[in-house]
Amino acid sequence: MKTLVVIGQGYVGLPMALRAAEEGMSVVGLDTNAKVVDNLNAGVSHIDDISDDELKSGLKAGYLASTDASCIADADVVVVCVPTPLSADGGPDLRPVEAAAGAIGEHLTPGTLCILESTTYPGTTEEVFAPLVCRDQFKVGEDVNIAFSPERIDPGNEKFGVKNTPKVVGGITPECTRLAKEFYSQFIDTVVEAKGAKEAEMAKLLENTFRHVNIALVNEMVRFSDELDIDLWNAIDCAETKPFGFMAFRPGPGVGGHCIPVDPSYLSHRVKAKLGYAFRMVELAEEINDAAPNYVATRVWALLNQGRKSVNGAKVLLVGVTYKPNISDCRESPADPLAARLLAWGADVSYFDPFVPKWHPHGVDVVLESVEELYDTAEGADIVVLLQPHAVIDLSRLGTIATAILDTRGIMSGNSVEAL
């Protein structure tokens, strides 16, 4: 039985730790947040994808949360799942990764397999992570094995989780890759070997840059399609019938979450820093997607104007303020800049979201509370903006009672509904 330490007990680290415990491993979930650790050991989960009952089962199976990094000394495998937010210069803030690597280096014993899962630019595992882990005391591939494996957690996805989502692994040496694959194969169905760590790092950025660029494409097309009186949503549905050579992406209020708005910037920053020229495709996609919430605000203004109403003082109800449906995560949600723009114009903004009781939109000095009665509030609003179609929302009912609806997802119908 292997002893595993997973550093970082958030939306990536906790599900992995519990999945490994389920397969019989002795697992320590290491985190710097003492309150989170105490709650985890008490069976109280803090992420959407893990219920309290699932956590309690994991505790019985061999999972334990801790703030004590000395547990690394007894580990056969250490996996790092800490956040890498954007820094002020547009690159990844590697301080959490560096802190985790430093803690590993302080307690490391020979023969340990160390895997970085935190998303970052190609070269981080070899240039930043490995030196801090080894501390000039160990040699990679001989004394310690180091690899990168990009996280592929999709919060709220009921079809794909840790077990059945293919795992990419790339080691600094072929032996590192082999051992990483051997480790993950114990509790993940499919493990794919990359040529090396840099290729595994690039694979993650490629996945999310692909989405970022294609979302930007349709977010740009939806603007001029509206002005040309073209139903882009219908055009996309028609194009999707082609059984080859096309993948459907649909417009929206902007991109959000922990990956799409952030990860491509790592690659853009790396290219500019190392090669001296811009990754223009990503920079343009960022410009378009960052402008999407303001376009939504402009459409709200236009629809109110059609009804002979001023946006100043208008009752605007936002429905769903998380970055994706059926979760409570508001990170980088496009609802934030949208609310900020509407409030700056003097709109009376309210919102409904069953997953977010209180909401402090970034950039404004107000804290809002979710309305209790969605449909009563919608009936009295001057305009309703559908941002996230949470499953608990009756869209048909909403479409029949609201005076005006801006549907940013293109999924509603009715005389009062206007698609983005």
PDB file of C-alpha atoms in Angstrom, residues 30 68-75 78 100-110 112 132-133 135 137-138:
ATOM      1  CA  LEU A  30      -2.031  18.669   3.069  1.00  0.00           C
ATOM      2  CA  ASP A  68       1.852  19.428   9.015  1.00  0.00           C
ATOM      3  CA  ALA A  69       4.274  19.173   6.082  1.00  0.00           C
ATOM      4  CA  SER A  70       6.463  16.671   7.940  1.00  0.00           C
ATOM      5  CA  CYS A  71       4.136  13.940   6.643  1.00  0.00           C
ATOM      6  CA  ILE A  72       6.004  14.290   3.314  1.00  0.00           C
ATOM      7  CA  ALA A  73       8.945  12.401   4.828  1.00  0.00           C
ATOM      8  CA  ASP A  74       6.835   9.225   4.945  1.00  0.00           C
ATOM      9  CA  ALA A  75       5.336   9.582   1.484  1.00  0.00           C
ATOM     10  CA  VAL A  78       3.622  13.574  -3.405  1.00  0.00           C
ATOM     11  CA  ALA A 100       4.891  23.518  -2.052  1.00  0.00           C
ATOM     12  CA  ALA A 101       8.159  22.545  -3.750  1.00  0.00           C
ATOM     13  CA  GLY A 102      10.114  24.076  -0.877  1.00  0.00           C
ATOM     14  CA  ALA A 103       8.111  22.085   1.667  1.00  0.00           C
ATOM     15  CA  ILE A 104       8.753  18.905  -0.296  1.00  0.00           C
ATOM     16  CA  GLY A 105      12.471  19.657  -0.485  1.00  0.00           C
ATOM     17  CA  GLU A 106      12.648  20.219   3.253  1.00  0.00           C
ATOM     18  CA  HIS A 107      11.205  16.783   4.077  1.00  0.00           C
ATOM     19  CA  LEU A 108      12.035  14.725   0.993  1.00  0.00           C
ATOM     20  CA  THR A 109      13.451  11.217   1.303  1.00  0.00           C
ATOM     21  CA  PRO A 110      15.120   9.256  -1.532  1.00  0.00           C
ATOM     22  CA  THR A 112       9.876   9.608  -3.643  1.00  0.00           C
ATOM     23  CA  LEU A 132      13.378  23.468  -5.243  1.00  0.00           C
ATOM     24  CA  VAL A 133      12.463  19.837  -4.618  1.00  0.00           C
ATOM     25  CA  ARG A 135      17.933  21.300  -3.397  1.00  0.00           C
ATOM     26  CA  GLN A 137      20.937  17.024  -2.737  1.00  0.00           C
ATOM     27  CA  PHE A 138      19.126  14.624  -5.067  1.00  0.00           C
TER      28      PHE A 138
END
